[in-house]
Amino acid sequence: MLLAQTLLASFIVHAVVAASPPVVEVRTDNTVVTQSCTIRIAPDVVIPDTDGNGVIQIVGDDIVVEFEAGSVLRGADVGDGAGKTPWDRLAGIGVSVVRGSGVTLRGLRVRGFKVGVAAAGTPGLTVEDGDFADNFRQRLNSTPLAEDASDWLWPHENDEGQWRSRYGAAILVERSSDVTIRRNRVRTGQNGIMLDRVIRAR
């Protein structure tokens, strides 16, 4: 009988309810994230990246960052009308993964930046289910009558980060490995995914 009770006790499983990740409301530039969380941004709020290092900065390992439904990170009010910022004058980074491995960015919606997401030295990064519309694009000088050579992308110079500074991207990953980018949507922008010295990307 004692043996049976001991065996029964060894099979008892205690249910653990995982706590929901905290909600971080982003109101200003240079918001630093060091743990898994849900990002909340009030409707129509515009937050420029004033110093070029990312409005949201993620630092740490195995962090999952997800945008709350309806939240959009806007760096500028984009367009051709009065008071709007033209697409070729967009600047800054929306979300920057500063350092860390195994970071997951899920459901990000980023508008009005030179670079939507920038990550460097971040092995195991995953960017999924994002929407990166209305970010940087060059104003072309070519016409139906004549091509202008300044419109060409020049891939041969990148020792000083010219790809990033000249052309921008929805998602930029540098010096990383085992990166997964899936189910992201990019509209009305120049470059979608830019990989620089990245291996084993999927």
CSV table of C-alpha atoms in Angstrom, one decimal:
chain,number,residue,atom,x,y,z
A,1,MET,CA,0.0,0.0,0.0
A,2,LEU,CA,2.8,2.4,0.9
A,3,LEU,CA,4.5,1.6,-2.5
A,4,ALA,CA,1.3,2.4,-4.4
A,5,GLN,CA,0.9,5.7,-2.6
A,6,THR,CA,4.5,6.7,-3.4
A,7,LEU,CA,4.0,5.8,-7.1
A,8,LEU,CA,0.7,7.8,-7.2
A,9,ALA,CA,2.4,10.8,-5.6
A,10,SER,CA,5.2,10.7,-8.1
A,11,PHE,CA,2.6,11.2,-10.9
A,12,ILE,CA,0.9,14.3,-9.4
A,13,VAL,CA,1.3,17.3,-11.8
A,14,HIS,CA,0.9,20.8,-10.5
A,15,ALA,CA,-0.7,23.2,-13.0
A,16,VAL,CA,1.2,26.5,-13.4
A,17,VAL,CA,-0.7,29.4,-15.0
A,18,ALA,CA,1.8,31.6,-16.8
A,19,ALA,CA,1.4,35.3,-16.1
A,20,SER,CA,0.6,37.6,-19.1
A,21,PRO,CA,3.6,39.7,-20.3
A,22,PRO,CA,3.5,43.3,-19.1
A,23,VAL,CA,2.1,46.0,-21.3
A,24,VAL,CA,4.6,48.8,-22.2
A,25,GLU,CA,3.0,52.0,-23.4
A,26,VAL,CA,5.4,53.8,-25.8
A,27,ARG,CA,5.1,57.6,-25.6
A,28,THR,CA,8.7,58.8,-26.2
A,29,ASP,CA,11.8,58.1,-28.2
A,30,ASN,CA,14.5,55.8,-26.6
A,31,THR,CA,12.0,53.4,-24.9
A,32,VAL,CA,14.2,50.5,-23.7
A,33,VAL,CA,12.7,47.0,-23.4
A,34,THR,CA,14.6,44.4,-21.4
A,35,GLN,CA,11.9,41.7,-21.0
A,36,SER,CA,9.1,40.1,-22.9
A,37,CYS,CA,6.1,42.5,-23.2
A,38,THR,CA,3.2,43.7,-25.3
A,39,ILE,CA,3.7,47.2,-26.8
A,40,ARG,CA,0.8,49.7,-26.7
A,41,ILE,CA,0.8,52.9,-28.7
A,42,ALA,CA,-2.1,55.4,-28.6
A,43,PRO,CA,-3.8,56.0,-31.9
A,44,ASP,CA,-2.3,58.6,-34.3
A,45,VAL,CA,0.7,59.3,-32.0
A,46,VAL,CA,3.9,60.2,-33.9
A,47,ILE,CA,7.2,59.5,-32.3
A,48,PRO,CA,10.3,60.5,-34.3
A,49,ASP,CA,13.7,58.8,-33.8
A,50,THR,CA,15.6,61.9,-32.9
A,51,ASP,CA,19.0,60.4,-32.5
A,52,GLY,CA,19.0,57.5,-35.0
A,53,ASN,CA,19.2,54.6,-32.6
A,54,GLY,CA,15.6,53.4,-32.5
A,55,VAL,CA,12.4,54.6,-30.9
A,56,ILE,CA,12.0,51.2,-29.2
A,57,GLN,CA,15.3,49.6,-28.2
A,58,ILE,CA,15.4,45.9,-27.3
A,59,VAL,CA,18.2,44.6,-25.1
A,60,GLY,CA,18.5,41.0,-23.8
A,61,ASP,CA,18.1,37.3,-24.6
A,62,ASP,CA,15.0,35.3,-25.3
A,63,ILE,CA,12.7,38.3,-25.3
A,64,VAL,CA,9.3,38.2,-27.1
A,65,VAL,CA,7.9,41.6,-28.1
A,66,GLU,CA,4.4,41.8,-29.6
A,67,PHE,CA,2.4,44.8,-30.6
A,68,GLU,CA,-1.1,45.1,-29.2
A,69,ALA,CA,-3.9,45.1,-31.7
A,70,GLY,CA,-4.3,48.6,-33.3
A,71,SER,CA,-1.0,49.9,-32.1
A,72,VAL,CA,1.2,51.5,-34.8
A,73,LEU,CA,4.7,53.0,-34.3
A,74,ARG,CA,4.8,56.1,-36.5
A,75,GLY,CA,8.0,58.1,-37.0
A,76,ALA,CA,6.4,60.8,-39.2
A,77,ASP,CA,3.1,61.7,-40.8
A,78,VAL,CA,3.9,60.5,-44.3
A,79,GLY,CA,2.6,61.8,-47.6
A,80,ASP,CA,2.7,64.4,-50.3
A,81,GLY,CA,0.3,67.0,-48.8
A,82,ALA,CA,0.8,70.0,-46.6
A,83,GLY,CA,2.3,69.1,-43.3
A,84,LYS,CA,3.3,65.7,-44.4
A,85,THR,CA,6.9,64.3,-44.6
A,86,PRO,CA,7.8,63.1,-48.1
A,87,TRP,CA,8.9,59.4,-48.3
A,88,ASP,CA,12.5,60.3,-49.4
A,89,ARG,CA,13.0,62.5,-46.3
A,90,LEU,CA,12.1,59.8,-43.8
A,91,ALA,CA,14.8,59.2,-41.1
A,92,GLY,CA,15.6,57.1,-38.1
A,93,ILE,CA,14.7,53.5,-36.9
A,94,GLY,CA,11.5,52.3,-35.6
A,95,VAL,CA,12.6,49.2,-33.5
A,96,SER,CA,16.2,48.5,-32.8
A,97,VAL,CA,17.4,45.1,-31.4
A,98,VAL,CA,20.6,46.4,-29.7
A,99,ARG,CA,21.9,43.1,-28.5
A,100,GLY,CA,20.6,39.7,-27.5
A,101,SER,CA,19.9,36.2,-28.9
A,102,GLY,CA,16.7,34.4,-29.4
A,103,VAL,CA,14.6,37.7,-29.7
A,104,THR,CA,11.2,37.4,-31.3
A,105,LEU,CA,9.4,40.4,-32.8
A,106,ARG,CA,5.7,39.6,-33.6
A,107,GLY,CA,3.0,41.6,-35.1
A,108,LEU,CA,4.9,44.9,-35.4
A,109,ARG,CA,3.3,47.7,-37.4
A,110,VAL,CA,5.9,50.4,-38.2
A,111,ARG,CA,5.4,53.5,-40.5
A,112,GLY,CA,7.4,56.6,-41.4
A,113,PHE,CA,11.0,55.6,-40.8
A,114,LYS,CA,14.2,55.1,-42.9
A,115,VAL,CA,14.4,51.6,-41.3
A,116,GLY,CA,11.5,49.8,-39.8
A,117,VAL,CA,13.4,47.2,-37.8
A,118,ALA,CA,17.2,47.1,-37.4
A,119,ALA,CA,19.1,44.3,-35.7
A,120,ALA,CA,22.8,43.6,-35.5
A,121,GLY,CA,24.7,40.8,-33.8
A,122,THR,CA,21.4,39.1,-32.8
A,123,PRO,CA,21.6,35.3,-33.4
A,124,GLY,CA,18.3,33.4,-33.5
A,125,LEU,CA,16.2,36.5,-34.3
A,126,THR,CA,12.7,36.0,-35.5
A,127,VAL,CA,10.6,38.7,-37.2
A,128,GLU,CA,7.1,37.5,-38.0
A,129,ASP,CA,3.6,38.7,-38.9
A,130,GLY,CA,4.6,42.4,-39.2
A,131,ASP,CA,3.3,45.2,-41.4
A,132,PHE,CA,5.8,47.8,-42.6
A,133,ALA,CA,4.0,50.1,-45.0
A,134,ASP,CA,4.9,53.8,-45.8
A,135,ASN,CA,8.6,53.7,-44.9
A,136,PHE,CA,11.5,55.2,-46.9
A,137,ARG,CA,11.7,55.3,-50.7
A,138,GLN,CA,13.9,57.3,-53.0
A,139,ARG,CA,12.4,59.9,-55.3
A,140,LEU,CA,13.4,58.8,-58.8
A,141,ASN,CA,15.1,61.2,-61.2
A,142,SER,CA,14.5,59.0,-64.2
A,143,THR,CA,11.7,59.9,-66.6
A,144,PRO,CA,9.9,58.0,-69.5
A,145,LEU,CA,12.4,59.8,-71.8
A,146,ALA,CA,15.7,59.2,-70.0
A,147,GLU,CA,17.1,57.1,-67.3
A,148,ASP,CA,19.1,58.8,-64.5
A,149,ALA,CA,22.0,56.8,-63.2
A,150,SER,CA,21.5,58.2,-59.6
A,151,ASP,CA,18.4,56.0,-59.4
A,152,TRP,CA,20.5,52.8,-59.4
A,153,LEU,CA,21.1,50.9,-56.2
A,154,TRP,CA,24.9,50.6,-55.7
A,155,PRO,CA,25.6,47.4,-53.8
A,156,HIS,CA,29.4,47.5,-54.0
A,157,GLU,CA,30.0,50.0,-51.2
A,158,ASN,CA,28.8,49.0,-47.7
A,159,ASP,CA,31.9,49.1,-45.5
A,160,GLU,CA,30.5,52.1,-43.7
A,161,GLY,CA,26.9,51.1,-43.7
A,162,GLN,CA,25.9,52.8,-46.9
A,163,TRP,CA,23.1,50.3,-47.6
A,164,ARG,CA,21.3,51.5,-44.5
A,165,SER,CA,22.1,55.2,-44.8
A,166,ARG,CA,21.3,55.5,-48.6
A,167,TYR,CA,18.5,53.0,-49.2
A,168,GLY,CA,16.7,52.1,-45.9
A,169,ALA,CA,14.7,48.9,-45.4
A,170,ALA,CA,11.6,47.6,-43.8
A,171,ILE,CA,13.7,44.9,-42.0
A,172,LEU,CA,17.5,45.2,-41.7
A,173,VAL,CA,19.6,42.5,-40.1
A,174,GLU,CA,23.4,42.7,-39.9
A,175,ARG,CA,26.1,40.3,-38.6
A,176,SER,CA,23.7,37.6,-37.4
A,177,SER,CA,23.0,34.0,-37.8
A,178,ASP,CA,20.0,31.6,-37.8
A,179,VAL,CA,17.5,34.4,-38.5
A,180,THR,CA,13.9,33.7,-39.4
A,181,ILE,CA,11.7,36.3,-41.2
A,182,ARG,CA,8.2,35.2,-42.2
A,183,ARG,CA,4.7,36.4,-43.0
A,184,ASN,CA,5.7,40.1,-43.1
A,185,ARG,CA,4.1,42.6,-45.4
A,186,VAL,CA,5.8,45.6,-47.0
A,187,ARG,CA,4.0,48.2,-49.1
A,188,THR,CA,4.9,51.7,-50.5
A,189,GLY,CA,8.5,51.4,-49.4
A,190,GLN,CA,11.8,50.9,-51.4
A,191,ASN,CA,13.4,47.8,-49.8
A,192,GLY,CA,11.8,45.0,-47.9
A,193,ILE,CA,14.4,42.7,-46.3
A,194,MET,CA,18.1,43.7,-46.2
A,195,LEU,CA,20.6,41.1,-45.0
A,196,ASP,CA,24.2,42.1,-44.4
A,197,ARG,CA,26.7,39.4,-43.4
A,198,VAL,CA,24.0,37.0,-42.2
A,199,ILE,CA,24.2,33.2,-42.4
A,200,ARG,CA,21.6,30.5,-42.2
A,201,ALA,CA,18.7,32.9,-42.7
A,202,ARG,CA,15.2,31.5,-43.4
